[in-house]
Structure formats: structure tokens, C-alpha cells
Short mmCIF file of N, CA and C in Angstrom, two decimals:
data_model
loop_
_atom_site.label_atom_id
_atom_site.label_comp_id
_atom_site.label_asym_id
_atom_site.label_seq_id
_atom_site.Cartn_x
_atom_site.Cartn_y
_atom_site.Cartn_z
N MET A 25 177.69 60.18 149.38
CA MET A 25 178.77 59.87 149.45
C MET A 25 179.91 60.11 148.27
N ALA A 26 181.05 60.75 148.63
CA ALA A 26 181.76 61.23 147.69
C ALA A 26 182.56 59.78 147.03
N PHE A 27 183.13 60.13 145.78
CA PHE A 27 183.81 59.02 145.08
C PHE A 27 185.05 58.60 145.59
N ASN A 28 185.48 57.40 145.32
CA ASN A 28 186.76 57.01 145.72
C ASN A 28 187.87 57.19 144.81
N ASP A 29 189.26 57.07 145.08
CA ASP A 29 190.20 57.44 144.15
C ASP A 29 190.13 56.75 142.89
N ILE A 30 189.66 55.37 142.85
CA ILE A 30 189.55 54.62 141.61
C ILE A 30 188.46 55.03 140.78
N GLU A 31 187.37 55.55 141.40
CA GLU A 31 186.07 56.00 140.73
C GLU A 31 186.47 57.41 140.04
N LEU A 32 187.36 58.20 140.91
CA LEU A 32 187.76 59.46 140.24
C LEU A 32 188.45 59.45 139.25
N ALA A 33 189.50 58.50 139.02
CA ALA A 33 190.33 58.31 137.91
C ALA A 33 189.65 57.70 136.83
N ASN A 34 188.65 56.86 137.07
CA ASN A 34 187.77 56.43 135.99
C ASN A 34 186.86 57.64 135.47
N ILE A 35 186.22 58.27 136.19
CA ILE A 35 185.43 59.42 135.84
C ILE A 35 186.33 60.38 134.98
N GLU A 36 187.37 60.68 135.53
CA GLU A 36 188.34 61.72 134.79
C GLU A 36 188.61 61.14 133.29
N LYS A 37 188.79 59.95 133.14
CA LYS A 37 189.21 59.17 131.90
C LYS A 37 187.98 59.27 130.96
N CYS A 38 186.88 59.00 131.53
CA CYS A 38 185.56 59.18 130.75
C CYS A 38 185.22 60.36 130.11
N MET A 39 185.66 61.67 131.18
CA MET A 39 185.16 62.90 130.90
C MET A 39 186.15 63.43 129.82
N GLU A 40 187.32 62.90 129.84
CA GLU A 40 188.37 63.44 128.79
C GLU A 40 187.71 63.12 127.44
N PHE A 41 187.39 61.67 127.44
CA PHE A 41 186.91 61.09 125.94
C PHE A 41 185.68 61.93 125.59
N PHE A 42 184.66 62.06 126.56
CA PHE A 42 183.34 62.72 126.53
C PHE A 42 183.96 64.30 125.94
N LEU A 43 184.56 64.93 126.54
CA LEU A 43 184.80 66.40 126.12
C LEU A 43 185.53 66.42 124.86
N GLU A 44 186.54 65.52 124.62
CA GLU A 44 187.11 65.33 123.16
C GLU A 44 186.21 65.53 122.08
N LYS A 45 185.47 64.59 122.22
CA LYS A 45 184.38 64.41 121.18
C LYS A 45 183.38 65.51 121.15
N ARG A 46 183.17 66.38 122.12
CA ARG A 46 182.05 67.42 122.01
C ARG A 46 182.47 68.80 122.23
N ARG A 47 183.72 68.93 122.58
CA ARG A 47 184.02 70.40 122.54
C ARG A 47 184.00 71.13 121.11
N PRO A 48 183.82 72.43 121.17
CA PRO A 48 183.89 72.94 120.04
C PRO A 48 185.22 73.16 119.34
N ALA A 49 185.41 73.55 118.11
CA ALA A 49 186.79 73.91 117.58
C ALA A 49 187.64 74.58 118.25
N GLU A 50 189.05 74.54 118.20
CA GLU A 50 189.87 75.30 119.10
C GLU A 50 189.57 77.02 118.98
N HIS A 51 189.39 77.20 117.69
CA HIS A 51 189.23 78.50 117.24
C HIS A 51 187.99 79.32 117.89
N LEU A 52 186.98 78.41 118.52
CA LEU A 52 185.88 78.84 119.05
C LEU A 52 185.72 78.81 120.62
N ARG A 53 186.86 78.08 120.83
CA ARG A 53 186.77 77.91 122.53
C ARG A 53 187.11 79.07 123.49
N ASP A 54 187.62 80.17 122.76
CA ASP A 54 187.53 81.39 123.64
C ASP A 54 186.19 81.91 123.74
N GLU A 55 185.19 81.68 123.00
CA GLU A 55 183.81 82.26 123.23
C GLU A 55 182.87 81.10 123.77
N LEU A 56 183.08 79.96 123.43
CA LEU A 56 182.15 78.81 124.14
C LEU A 56 183.23 77.68 124.26
N ASP A 57 182.83 77.04 125.34
CA ASP A 57 183.59 75.74 125.81
C ASP A 57 182.89 74.90 126.68
N LEU A 58 183.09 73.71 126.78
CA LEU A 58 182.63 72.68 127.78
C LEU A 58 183.44 72.30 128.61
N GLN A 59 182.99 72.39 129.92
CA GLN A 59 183.95 71.85 131.04
C GLN A 59 183.09 71.10 131.97
N TYR A 60 183.67 70.39 132.92
CA TYR A 60 183.17 69.62 134.12
C TYR A 60 183.64 69.87 135.58
N ARG A 61 182.91 69.58 136.49
CA ARG A 61 183.39 69.56 137.79
C ARG A 61 182.76 68.42 138.43
N ILE A 62 183.35 67.89 139.47
CA ILE A 62 182.98 66.85 140.45
C ILE A 62 182.58 67.62 141.69
N GLU A 63 181.35 67.31 142.11
CA GLU A 63 180.88 68.02 143.34
C GLU A 63 180.35 66.71 144.20
N ASP A 64 180.87 66.47 145.26
CA ASP A 64 180.50 65.20 146.03
C ASP A 64 180.23 63.94 145.23
N ASP A 65 178.96 63.47 145.05
CA ASP A 65 178.68 62.19 144.34
C ASP A 65 178.24 62.58 143.01
N SER A 66 178.38 63.89 142.45
CA SER A 66 177.75 64.14 141.11
C SER A 66 179.05 64.88 140.09
N VAL A 67 178.58 64.72 138.92
CA VAL A 67 179.44 65.16 137.79
C VAL A 67 178.72 66.09 137.16
N VAL A 68 179.09 67.36 137.20
CA VAL A 68 178.40 68.54 136.44
C VAL A 68 179.33 68.92 135.17
N ILE A 69 178.16 68.74 134.15
CA ILE A 69 178.85 69.30 132.79
C ILE A 69 178.27 70.59 132.53
N PHE A 70 179.00 71.50 132.02
CA PHE A 70 178.54 72.91 131.74
C PHE A 70 179.21 73.55 130.54
N GLU A 71 178.52 74.59 130.30
CA GLU A 71 179.06 75.54 129.02
C GLU A 71 179.64 76.72 129.63
N VAL A 72 180.61 77.07 129.05
CA VAL A 72 181.38 78.26 129.52
C VAL A 72 181.29 79.38 128.40
N ARG A 73 180.64 80.49 128.48
CA ARG A 73 180.36 81.47 127.45
C ARG A 73 181.08 82.86 127.94
N GLN A 74 181.86 83.39 126.91
CA GLN A 74 182.48 84.70 127.37
C GLN A 74 181.39 85.89 127.05
N LEU A 75 181.45 86.68 127.55
CA LEU A 75 180.55 87.85 127.47
C LEU A 75 181.19 89.02 126.51
#
């Protein structure tokens, strides 16, 4: 079951806080960063690395 609008807003707020505390310094984000996506009833947190 997918998240409703209230749950999505809460998740997005929580994820902004989570990423703010854990993302690498701005000068490193071109090489390494953290992102998230919402898929159905899951929140997926993943690393983005440049080749």
C-alpha cells in the first residue's frame, strides 16, 4: 500500500533532516552524495558516486 499525502509530507521532512546530517561536505558532493527515493511503501536511501 502506497503512502498517503500526510505520510509523504512527514517522510520528506524526516529525510531532509536525515540527509542534512549525513551528506558529505559540499565540495565532495560532485563525487559522492546521498539521496533517497520513495517506491510504493518503501523509502530507499542510496549513495551516488561519479565515475
